[in-house]
Amino acid sequence: RYVAKYTINPARAHGMANEIGSIEIGKLADLVLWKPALFGSRPEMILKGGVIVQAQMGDPNASIPTPQPSFSRPMFGAYGGGVGYCSVAFVSGASVEKVSTEYGLSKRVLAVKGCRSVAKKDMALNDYLPNISVDPETYRVMVDGVHLTCEPAQTLPLAQLYNLF
């Protein structure tokens, strides 16, 4: 369910799930590889349609293979013909033909579908709608009749430590 928050659910919400958002035959696969400690913050490598478009890399002129600091840098798919091959422009269905012909884009132009009718029930592993109530005087939060409590966090994941460079 955590991966769905980054992949298929946003694609469904924006009407693009027929083309992106999951790894299936016929879809443009966006694969993002992460080191587990940096999940959601700093991808190690991004592949689109099987082409590397971005990766963590140190100084290209360094004399050792693992220089620090490393930065997210554009790769092969971010240059030349790779840009059009790895890209899709999502537009309204009414403008697909006009955008394709008048703007001279090298990327595919596709229409979004179903984004006006999408609802919580359409989300993968995220369709539960609990009854939530908050007492305005005590600020007690109840979810389906159960009082929710939470101790203050001692550490926060994906905070400033992960984004120094």
CSV table of N, CA and C in Angstrom, one decimal:
chain,number,residue,atom,x,y,z
A,1,ARG,N,0.8,-1.2,0.0
A,1,ARG,CA,0.0,0.0,0.0
A,1,ARG,C,0.9,1.3,0.0
A,2,TYR,N,2.1,1.2,0.5
A,2,TYR,CA,2.9,2.4,0.6
A,2,TYR,C,3.4,2.7,-0.8
A,3,VAL,N,3.8,1.7,-1.6
A,3,VAL,CA,4.2,1.9,-3.0
A,3,VAL,C,3.1,2.5,-3.8
A,4,ALA,N,1.8,2.0,-3.6
A,4,ALA,CA,0.7,2.5,-4.3
A,4,ALA,C,0.5,4.0,-4.2
A,5,LYS,N,0.9,4.6,-3.1
A,5,LYS,CA,0.8,6.0,-2.8
A,5,LYS,C,1.7,6.8,-3.8
A,6,TYR,N,2.7,6.2,-4.3
A,6,TYR,CA,3.7,6.8,-5.2
A,6,TYR,C,3.4,6.5,-6.7
A,7,THR,N,2.6,5.4,-6.9
A,7,THR,CA,2.5,4.9,-8.3
A,7,THR,C,1.1,4.9,-8.8
A,8,ILE,N,0.4,3.9,-8.6
A,8,ILE,CA,-0.9,3.7,-9.3
A,8,ILE,C,-2.0,4.7,-8.8
A,9,ASN,N,-2.0,5.0,-7.5
A,9,ASN,CA,-3.0,5.9,-7.0
A,9,ASN,C,-2.9,7.4,-7.6
A,10,PRO,N,-1.7,8.0,-7.7
A,10,PRO,CA,-1.7,9.3,-8.3
A,10,PRO,C,-2.0,9.2,-9.8
A,11,ALA,N,-1.6,8.1,-10.5
A,11,ALA,CA,-2.0,8.0,-11.9
A,11,ALA,C,-3.5,7.9,-12.1
A,12,ARG,N,-4.2,7.1,-11.2
A,12,ARG,CA,-5.6,7.0,-11.3
A,12,ARG,C,-6.3,8.4,-11.0
A,13,ALA,N,-5.8,9.1,-10.0
A,13,ALA,CA,-6.3,10.4,-9.6
A,13,ALA,C,-6.2,11.4,-10.7
A,14,HIS,N,-5.2,11.3,-11.5
A,14,HIS,CA,-5.0,12.3,-12.6
A,14,HIS,C,-5.4,11.8,-14.0
A,15,GLY,N,-6.0,10.6,-14.1
A,15,GLY,CA,-6.5,10.1,-15.3
A,15,GLY,C,-5.5,9.6,-16.3
A,16,MET,N,-4.3,9.1,-15.7
A,16,MET,CA,-3.2,8.6,-16.5
A,16,MET,C,-3.0,7.1,-16.3
A,17,ALA,N,-3.8,6.4,-15.5
A,17,ALA,CA,-3.5,5.0,-15.1
A,17,ALA,C,-3.5,4.1,-16.3
A,18,ASN,N,-4.1,4.5,-17.4
A,18,ASN,CA,-4.1,3.6,-18.6
A,18,ASN,C,-2.8,3.6,-19.3
A,19,GLU,N,-1.9,4.5,-19.0
A,19,GLU,CA,-0.6,4.6,-19.6
A,19,GLU,C,0.6,4.5,-18.7
A,20,ILE,N,0.4,4.9,-17.4
A,20,ILE,CA,1.5,4.9,-16.5
A,20,ILE,C,1.0,4.5,-15.1
A,21,GLY,N,1.9,4.3,-14.1
A,21,GLY,CA,1.5,4.1,-12.8
A,21,GLY,C,1.7,2.7,-12.3
A,22,SER,N,1.9,1.7,-13.2
A,22,SER,CA,2.2,0.3,-12.8
A,22,SER,C,3.0,-0.3,-13.9
A,23,ILE,N,3.6,-1.4,-13.5
A,23,ILE,CA,4.5,-2.2,-14.5
A,23,ILE,C,3.6,-3.2,-15.2
A,24,GLU,N,3.2,-2.9,-16.4
A,24,GLU,CA,2.3,-3.8,-17.2
A,24,GLU,C,2.7,-3.6,-18.7
A,25,ILE,N,2.4,-4.7,-19.4
A,25,ILE,CA,2.7,-4.6,-20.9
A,25,ILE,C,1.9,-3.5,-21.5
A,26,GLY,N,2.5,-2.7,-22.3
A,26,GLY,CA,1.9,-1.6,-23.0
A,26,GLY,C,1.9,-0.3,-22.3
A,27,LYS,N,2.4,-0.3,-21.1
A,27,LYS,CA,2.5,1.0,-20.3
A,27,LYS,C,4.0,1.5,-20.3
A,28,LEU,N,4.1,2.8,-20.2
A,28,LEU,CA,5.5,3.4,-20.1
A,28,LEU,C,5.9,3.2,-18.6
A,29,ALA,N,6.8,2.3,-18.4
A,29,ALA,CA,7.2,2.0,-17.1
A,29,ALA,C,8.2,3.0,-16.5
A,30,ASP,N,7.8,3.6,-15.4
A,30,ASP,CA,8.7,4.5,-14.7
A,30,ASP,C,9.2,3.7,-13.5
A,31,LEU,N,10.4,3.2,-13.5
A,31,LEU,CA,11.0,2.5,-12.4
A,31,LEU,C,11.9,3.4,-11.6
A,32,VAL,N,11.7,3.5,-10.4
A,32,VAL,CA,12.5,4.3,-9.5
A,32,VAL,C,13.1,3.3,-8.5
A,33,LEU,N,14.5,3.3,-8.5
A,33,LEU,CA,15.2,2.4,-7.5
A,33,LEU,C,15.7,3.3,-6.4
A,34,TRP,N,15.5,2.8,-5.2
A,34,TRP,CA,15.8,3.5,-3.9
A,34,TRP,C,16.7,2.7,-3.0
A,35,LYS,N,17.6,3.4,-2.3
A,35,LYS,CA,18.2,2.7,-1.2
A,35,LYS,C,17.1,2.7,-0.1
A,36,PRO,N,16.9,1.6,0.6
A,36,PRO,CA,15.8,1.6,1.6
A,36,PRO,C,15.8,2.7,2.6
A,37,ALA,N,17.0,3.2,3.0
A,37,ALA,CA,17.1,4.2,4.0
A,37,ALA,C,16.6,5.6,3.5
A,38,LEU,N,16.6,5.7,2.2
A,38,LEU,CA,16.3,7.0,1.5
A,38,LEU,C,15.0,6.9,0.8
A,39,PHE,N,14.2,5.9,1.0
A,39,PHE,CA,12.9,5.7,0.2
A,39,PHE,C,12.0,6.9,0.4
A,40,GLY,N,11.6,7.4,-0.8
A,40,GLY,CA,10.7,8.6,-0.8
A,40,GLY,C,11.4,9.9,-0.8
A,41,SER,N,12.7,9.9,-0.6
A,41,SER,CA,13.5,11.2,-0.5
A,41,SER,C,14.4,11.4,-1.7
A,42,ARG,N,15.3,10.4,-1.9
A,42,ARG,CA,16.4,10.6,-2.9
A,42,ARG,C,16.5,9.3,-3.7
A,43,PRO,N,16.0,9.2,-4.9
A,43,PRO,CA,16.1,8.0,-5.7
A,43,PRO,C,17.5,7.7,-6.1
A,44,GLU,N,17.9,6.5,-6.2
A,44,GLU,CA,19.2,6.1,-6.6
A,44,GLU,C,19.3,6.1,-8.1
A,45,MET,N,18.2,5.7,-8.8
A,45,MET,CA,18.2,5.7,-10.3
A,45,MET,C,16.7,5.7,-10.8
A,46,ILE,N,16.5,6.4,-11.9
A,46,ILE,CA,15.2,6.5,-12.5
A,46,ILE,C,15.3,6.0,-13.9
A,47,LEU,N,14.4,5.0,-14.2
A,47,LEU,CA,14.4,4.4,-15.6
A,47,LEU,C,13.0,4.7,-16.2
A,48,LYS,N,13.0,5.1,-17.4
A,48,LYS,CA,11.7,5.3,-18.1
A,48,LYS,C,11.8,4.5,-19.4
A,49,GLY,N,10.8,3.6,-19.6
A,49,GLY,CA,10.8,2.8,-20.8
A,49,GLY,C,12.1,2.0,-21.0
A,50,GLY,N,12.8,1.7,-19.9
A,50,GLY,CA,14.0,0.9,-20.0
A,50,GLY,C,15.3,1.7,-20.2
A,51,VAL,N,15.2,3.1,-20.2
A,51,VAL,CA,16.3,3.9,-20.4
A,51,VAL,C,16.6,4.7,-19.1
A,52,ILE,N,17.9,4.8,-18.7
A,52,ILE,CA,18.2,5.5,-17.5
A,52,ILE,C,18.1,7.0,-17.8
A,53,VAL,N,17.3,7.7,-17.0
A,53,VAL,CA,17.1,9.2,-17.2
A,53,VAL,C,17.7,10.0,-16.1
A,54,GLN,N,17.9,9.4,-14.9
A,54,GLN,CA,18.5,10.1,-13.8
A,54,GLN,C,19.1,9.1,-12.9
A,55,ALA,N,20.3,9.5,-12.2
A,55,ALA,CA,20.9,8.6,-11.3
A,55,ALA,C,21.8,9.5,-10.3
A,56,GLN,N,22.1,8.9,-9.2
A,56,GLN,CA,23.0,9.5,-8.2
A,56,GLN,C,24.4,9.4,-8.8
A,57,MET,N,25.1,10.4,-8.7
A,57,MET,CA,26.5,10.4,-9.3
A,57,MET,C,27.4,11.4,-8.6
A,58,GLY,N,28.6,11.1,-8.4
A,58,GLY,CA,29.5,12.0,-7.8
A,58,GLY,C,30.2,12.8,-8.9
A,59,ASP,N,31.3,13.4,-8.6
A,59,ASP,CA,32.0,14.3,-9.6
A,59,ASP,C,32.4,13.4,-10.8
A,60,PRO,N,32.0,13.7,-12.0
A,60,PRO,CA,32.3,12.9,-13.2
A,60,PRO,C,33.8,12.8,-13.5
A,61,ASN,N,34.6,13.8,-13.0
A,61,ASN,CA,36.0,13.9,-13.2
A,61,ASN,C,36.8,13.2,-12.1
A,62,ALA,N,36.2,12.6,-11.2
A,62,ALA,CA,36.9,12.1,-10.0
A,62,ALA,C,37.8,10.9,-10.4
A,63,SER,N,38.8,10.6,-9.6
A,63,SER,CA,39.7,9.5,-10.0
A,63,SER,C,39.4,8.2,-9.3
A,64,ILE,N,38.3,8.3,-8.4
A,64,ILE,CA,37.9,7.0,-7.8
A,64,ILE,C,36.4,6.8,-8.2
A,65,PRO,N,35.9,5.6,-8.1
A,65,PRO,CA,34.6,5.3,-8.6
A,65,PRO,C,33.4,5.8,-7.7
A,66,THR,N,33.7,6.1,-6.5
A,66,THR,CA,32.6,6.5,-5.5
A,66,THR,C,32.9,7.8,-4.9
A,67,PRO,N,33.1,8.9,-5.6
A,67,PRO,CA,33.3,10.2,-5.0
A,67,PRO,C,32.1,10.8,-4.2
A,68,GLN,N,32.3,11.6,-3.2
A,68,GLN,CA,31.3,12.2,-2.5
A,68,GLN,C,31.4,13.7,-2.6
A,69,PRO,N,30.4,14.5,-2.5
A,69,PRO,CA,29.0,14.1,-2.4
A,69,PRO,C,28.4,13.6,-3.7
A,70,SER,N,27.4,12.9,-3.6
A,70,SER,CA,26.7,12.5,-4.9
A,70,SER,C,25.5,13.3,-5.1
A,71,PHE,N,25.2,13.6,-6.3
A,71,PHE,CA,24.0,14.4,-6.7
A,71,PHE,C,23.2,13.6,-7.7
A,72,SER,N,21.9,13.9,-7.7
A,72,SER,CA,21.0,13.4,-8.8
A,72,SER,C,21.3,14.1,-10.1
A,73,ARG,N,21.8,13.3,-11.1
A,73,ARG,CA,22.2,14.0,-12.3
A,73,ARG,C,21.5,13.3,-13.5
A,74,PRO,N,21.2,14.1,-14.6
A,74,PRO,CA,20.6,13.6,-15.8
A,74,PRO,C,21.5,12.6,-16.5
A,75,MET,N,20.9,11.5,-17.1
A,75,MET,CA,21.7,10.5,-17.8
A,75,MET,C,21.2,10.4,-19.2
A,76,PHE,N,21.4,9.3,-19.9
A,76,PHE,CA,21.2,9.2,-21.3
A,76,PHE,C,19.8,9.5,-21.8
A,77,GLY,N,18.8,9.1,-21.1
A,77,GLY,CA,17.4,9.4,-21.5
A,77,GLY,C,17.0,10.8,-21.3
A,78,ALA,N,17.8,11.6,-20.7
A,78,ALA,CA,17.5,13.1,-20.5
A,78,ALA,C,18.1,14.0,-21.6
A,79,TYR,N,18.7,13.3,-22.6
A,79,TYR,CA,19.4,14.1,-23.7
A,79,TYR,C,18.9,13.7,-25.1
A,80,GLY,N,18.9,14.5,-26.0
A,80,GLY,CA,18.7,14.2,-27.4
A,80,GLY,C,17.3,13.5,-27.7
A,81,GLY,N,17.4,12.5,-28.5
A,81,GLY,CA,16.1,11.8,-28.8
A,81,GLY,C,15.6,11.0,-27.7
A,82,GLY,N,16.3,10.8,-26.6
A,82,GLY,CA,15.8,10.1,-25.4
A,82,GLY,C,14.7,10.8,-24.8
A,83,VAL,N,14.7,12.1,-24.8
A,83,VAL,CA,13.7,12.9,-24.2
A,83,VAL,C,12.3,12.6,-24.7
A,84,GLY,N,12.2,12.6,-26.1
A,84,GLY,CA,10.9,12.3,-26.7
A,84,GLY,C,10.5,10.9,-26.5
A,85,TYR,N,11.5,10.0,-26.5
A,85,TYR,CA,11.2,8.5,-26.3
A,85,TYR,C,10.7,8.3,-24.9
A,86,CYS,N,11.2,8.9,-23.9
A,86,CYS,CA,10.9,8.7,-22.5
A,86,CYS,C,9.8,9.6,-22.0
A,87,SER,N,9.2,10.4,-22.8
A,87,SER,CA,8.2,11.4,-22.3
A,87,SER,C,6.8,11.2,-22.9
A,88,VAL,N,5.9,11.7,-22.2
A,88,VAL,CA,4.5,11.7,-22.6
A,88,VAL,C,3.9,13.0,-22.2
A,89,ALA,N,3.1,13.6,-23.0
A,89,ALA,CA,2.4,14.9,-22.7
A,89,ALA,C,0.9,14.4,-22.5
A,90,PHE,N,0.4,14.6,-21.3
A,90,PHE,CA,-1.0,14.3,-21.0
A,90,PHE,C,-1.8,15.6,-21.1
A,91,VAL,N,-2.8,15.6,-22.0
A,91,VAL,CA,-3.7,16.7,-22.2
A,91,VAL,C,-5.1,16.3,-22.2
A,92,SER,N,-6.0,17.3,-22.3
A,92,SER,CA,-7.4,17.1,-22.4
A,92,SER,C,-7.7,16.3,-23.7
A,93,GLY,N,-8.7,15.4,-23.7
A,93,GLY,CA,-9.1,14.7,-24.9
A,93,GLY,C,-9.4,15.6,-26.1
A,94,ALA,N,-10.0,16.8,-25.8
A,94,ALA,CA,-10.4,17.7,-26.9
A,94,ALA,C,-9.2,18.3,-27.6
A,95,SER,N,-8.0,18.3,-27.0
A,95,SER,CA,-6.9,19.0,-27.6
A,95,SER,C,-5.8,18.1,-28.1
A,96,VAL,N,-6.0,16.8,-28.1
A,96,VAL,CA,-4.9,15.8,-28.5
A,96,VAL,C,-4.4,16.1,-29.9
A,97,GLU,N,-5.3,16.2,-30.8
A,97,GLU,CA,-4.9,16.3,-32.2
A,97,GLU,C,-4.2,17.7,-32.5
A,98,LYS,N,-4.8,18.7,-31.9
A,98,LYS,CA,-4.2,20.1,-32.1
A,98,LYS,C,-2.8,20.2,-31.5
A,99,VAL,N,-2.7,19.7,-30.3
A,99,VAL,CA,-1.4,19.7,-29.6
A,99,VAL,C,-0.3,18.9,-30.4
A,100,SER,N,-0.7,17.8,-30.9
A,100,SER,CA,0.2,16.9,-31.6
A,100,SER,C,0.7,17.6,-32.9
A,101,THR,N,-0.2,18.2,-33.6
A,101,THR,CA,0.2,18.8,-34.9
A,101,THR,C,0.8,20.2,-34.8
A,102,GLU,N,0.2,21.1,-33.9
A,102,GLU,CA,0.7,22.5,-33.9
A,102,GLU,C,1.9,22.7,-33.1
A,103,TYR,N,2.2,21.9,-32.1
A,103,TYR,CA,3.4,22.2,-31.2
A,103,TYR,C,4.7,21.5,-31.7
A,104,GLY,N,4.6,20.6,-32.6
A,104,GLY,CA,5.8,19.9,-33.1
A,104,GLY,C,6.5,19.1,-32.0
A,105,LEU,N,5.8,18.4,-31.1
A,105,LEU,CA,6.5,17.7,-30.0
A,105,LEU,C,7.0,16.4,-30.5
A,106,SER,N,8.2,16.0,-29.9
A,106,SER,CA,8.7,14.7,-30.3
A,106,SER,C,8.2,13.6,-29.4
A,107,LYS,N,7.5,14.0,-28.3
A,107,LYS,CA,7.0,13.0,-27.4
A,107,LYS,C,5.5,12.7,-27.8
A,108,ARG,N,5.1,11.6,-27.2
A,108,ARG,CA,3.7,11.2,-27.5
A,108,ARG,C,2.7,12.1,-26.7
A,109,VAL,N,1.6,12.4,-27.3
A,109,VAL,CA,0.6,13.2,-26.7
A,109,VAL,C,-0.7,12.3,-26.5
A,110,LEU,N,-1.1,12.2,-25.2
A,110,LEU,CA,-2.2,11.3,-24.9
A,110,LEU,C,-3.2,12.0,-24.1
A,111,ALA,N,-4.4,11.6,-24.1
A,111,ALA,CA,-5.5,12.2,-23.4
A,111,ALA,C,-5.7,11.6,-22.0
A,112,VAL,N,-6.0,12.4,-21.0
A,112,VAL,CA,-6.3,11.9,-19.7
A,112,VAL,C,-7.7,11.3,-19.8
A,113,LYS,N,-8.0,10.3,-18.9
A,113,LYS,CA,-9.3,9.6,-19.0
A,113,LYS,C,-9.8,9.4,-17.6
A,114,GLY,N,-11.0,9.7,-17.3
A,114,GLY,CA,-11.7,9.4,-16.1
A,114,GLY,C,-11.3,10.2,-14.9
A,115,CYS,N,-10.6,11.3,-15.0
A,115,CYS,CA,-10.1,12.0,-13.9
A,115,CYS,C,-11.2,12.8,-13.2
A,116,ARG,N,-12.3,13.1,-13.8
A,116,ARG,CA,-13.4,13.8,-13.2
A,116,ARG,C,-14.3,12.9,-12.4
A,117,SER,N,-14.2,11.6,-12.6
A,117,SER,CA,-15.1,10.7,-11.9
A,117,SER,C,-14.4,9.9,-10.8
A,118,VAL,N,-13.1,10.1,-10.7
A,118,VAL,CA,-12.3,9.2,-9.8
A,118,VAL,C,-12.7,9.6,-8.3
A,119,ALA,N,-12.8,8.5,-7.5
A,119,ALA,CA,-13.2,8.7,-6.1
A,119,ALA,C,-12.3,7.8,-5.2
A,120,LYS,N,-12.4,8.0,-3.9
A,120,LYS,CA,-11.6,7.2,-3.0
A,120,LYS,C,-11.7,5.7,-3.2
A,121,LYS,N,-12.9,5.3,-3.6
A,121,LYS,CA,-13.1,3.8,-3.8
A,121,LYS,C,-12.3,3.3,-5.0
A,122,ASP,N,-11.8,4.2,-5.8
A,122,ASP,CA,-10.9,3.7,-7.0
A,122,ASP,C,-9.5,3.6,-6.6
A,123,MET,N,-9.1,4.0,-5.4
A,123,MET,CA,-7.7,3.9,-5.0
A,123,MET,C,-7.3,2.5,-4.6
A,124,ALA,N,-6.1,2.1,-5.0
A,124,ALA,CA,-5.6,0.7,-4.7
A,124,ALA,C,-5.1,0.7,-3.2
A,125,LEU,N,-5.7,-0.2,-2.4
A,125,LEU,CA,-5.3,-0.4,-1.0
A,125,LEU,C,-5.4,0.9,-0.2
A,126,ASN,N,-6.3,1.8,-0.6
A,126,ASN,CA,-6.5,3.0,0.1
A,126,ASN,C,-7.9,3.5,-0.1
A,127,ASP,N,-8.9,2.6,0.1
A,127,ASP,CA,-10.2,3.0,-0.2
A,127,ASP,C,-11.1,3.0,1.1
A,128,TYR,N,-10.6,2.9,2.2
A,128,TYR,CA,-11.3,2.8,3.5
A,128,TYR,C,-11.7,4.2,3.9
A,129,LEU,N,-13.0,4.4,4.2
A,129,LEU,CA,-13.5,5.7,4.7
A,129,LEU,C,-14.1,5.6,6.1
A,130,PRO,N,-13.3,5.7,7.1
A,130,PRO,CA,-13.7,5.6,8.5
A,130,PRO,C,-14.6,6.8,8.9
A,131,ASN,N,-15.3,6.6,10.0
A,131,ASN,CA,-16.1,7.7,10.6
A,131,ASN,C,-15.1,8.4,11.5
A,132,ILE,N,-14.7,9.7,11.2
A,132,ILE,CA,-13.8,10.4,12.0
A,132,ILE,C,-14.5,11.6,12.7
A,133,SER,N,-14.3,11.7,14.0
A,133,SER,CA,-14.9,12.8,14.8
A,133,SER,C,-13.8,13.4,15.7
A,134,VAL,N,-13.9,14.7,15.8
A,134,VAL,CA,-13.0,15.4,16.7
A,134,VAL,C,-13.8,16.3,17.7
A,135,ASP,N,-13.6,16.1,19.0
A,135,ASP,CA,-14.3,16.8,20.0
A,135,ASP,C,-13.7,18.3,20.0
A,136,PRO,N,-14.5,19.3,19.7
A,136,PRO,CA,-13.9,20.7,19.6
A,136,PRO,C,-13.4,21.2,21.0
A,137,GLU,N,-13.8,20.6,22.1
A,137,GLU,CA,-13.3,21.1,23.4
A,137,GLU,C,-12.1,20.4,23.9
A,138,THR,N,-12.0,19.1,23.7
A,138,THR,CA,-10.9,18.4,24.2
A,138,THR,C,-9.9,17.9,23.1
A,139,TYR,N,-10.3,18.1,21.9
A,139,TYR,CA,-9.5,17.7,20.7
A,139,TYR,C,-9.2,16.2,20.6
A,140,ARG,N,-10.1,15.4,21.3
A,140,ARG,CA,-10.0,14.0,21.2
A,140,ARG,C,-10.4,13.5,19.8
A,141,VAL,N,-9.6,12.7,19.2
A,141,VAL,CA,-9.9,12.2,17.9
A,141,VAL,C,-10.4,10.8,18.0
A,142,MET,N,-11.6,10.5,17.4
A,142,MET,CA,-12.2,9.2,17.4
A,142,MET,C,-12.3,8.7,16.0
A,143,VAL,N,-11.9,7.5,15.7
A,143,VAL,CA,-12.0,6.9,14.4
A,143,VAL,C,-12.8,5.6,14.6
A,144,ASP,N,-13.9,5.6,14.0
A,144,ASP,CA,-14.8,4.4,14.1
A,144,ASP,C,-15.1,4.1,15.6
A,145,GLY,N,-15.2,5.1,16.4
A,145,GLY,CA,-15.5,4.9,17.9
A,145,GLY,C,-14.3,4.6,18.7
A,146,VAL,N,-13.1,4.6,18.1
A,146,VAL,CA,-11.9,4.3,18.9
A,146,VAL,C,-11.1,5.5,19.1
A,147,HIS,N,-10.7,5.8,20.3
A,147,HIS,CA,-9.9,7.0,20.6
A,147,HIS,C,-8.5,6.8,20.1
A,148,LEU,N,-8.0,7.8,19.3
A,148,LEU,CA,-6.6,7.7,18.8
A,148,LEU,C,-5.7,8.5,19.7
A,149,THR,N,-4.6,7.9,20.1
A,149,THR,CA,-3.5,8.6,20.8
A,149,THR,C,-2.2,8.4,20.1
A,150,CYS,N,-1.3,9.3,20.3
A,150,CYS,CA,0.0,9.2,19.7
A,150,CYS,C,1.1,9.9,20.6
A,151,GLU,N,2.1,9.2,20.9
A,151,GLU,CA,3.2,9.9,21.7
A,151,GLU,C,4.0,10.8,20.7
A,152,PRO,N,4.6,11.8,21.2
A,152,PRO,CA,5.4,12.7,20.4
A,152,PRO,C,6.6,11.9,19.7
A,153,ALA,N,6.9,12.2,18.5
A,153,ALA,CA,8.0,11.4,17.8
A,153,ALA,C,9.4,11.8,18.4
A,154,GLN,N,10.2,10.8,18.5
A,154,GLN,CA,11.6,11.1,19.0
A,154,GLN,C,12.5,11.4,17.8
A,155,THR,N,12.3,10.7,16.7
A,155,THR,CA,13.0,11.0,15.4
A,155,THR,C,12.0,11.1,14.3
A,156,LEU,N,12.4,11.8,13.3
A,156,LEU,CA,11.5,11.9,12.1
A,156,LEU,C,12.2,11.4,10.9
A,157,PRO,N,11.5,10.4,10.1
A,157,PRO,CA,12.1,9.9,8.9
A,157,PRO,C,12.1,10.9,7.8
A,158,LEU,N,13.1,10.8,6.9
A,158,LEU,CA,13.2,11.7,5.7
A,158,LEU,C,13.2,13.2,6.1
A,159,ALA,N,13.9,13.5,7.2
A,159,ALA,CA,14.0,14.9,7.5
A,159,ALA,C,15.3,15.5,6.9
A,160,GLN,N,15.8,16.6,7.5
A,160,GLN,CA,16.9,17.4,6.9
A,160,GLN,C,18.1,16.5,6.7
A,161,LEU,N,18.4,15.5,7.5
A,161,LEU,CA,19.6,14.7,7.3
A,161,LEU,C,19.7,14.1,5.9
A,162,TYR,N,18.5,13.8,5.3
A,162,TYR,CA,18.6,13.1,4.0
A,162,TYR,C,18.7,14.0,2.8
A,163,ASN,N,18.6,15.3,3.1
A,163,ASN,CA,18.6,16.2,1.9
A,163,ASN,C,19.6,17.3,2.1
A,164,LEU,N,20.8,17.0,2.5
A,164,LEU,CA,21.9,18.0,2.7
A,164,LEU,C,22.5,18.3,1.3
A,165,PHE,N,22.5,17.4,0.3
A,165,PHE,CA,23.1,17.7,-1.0
A,165,PHE,C,22.0,17.6,-2.1
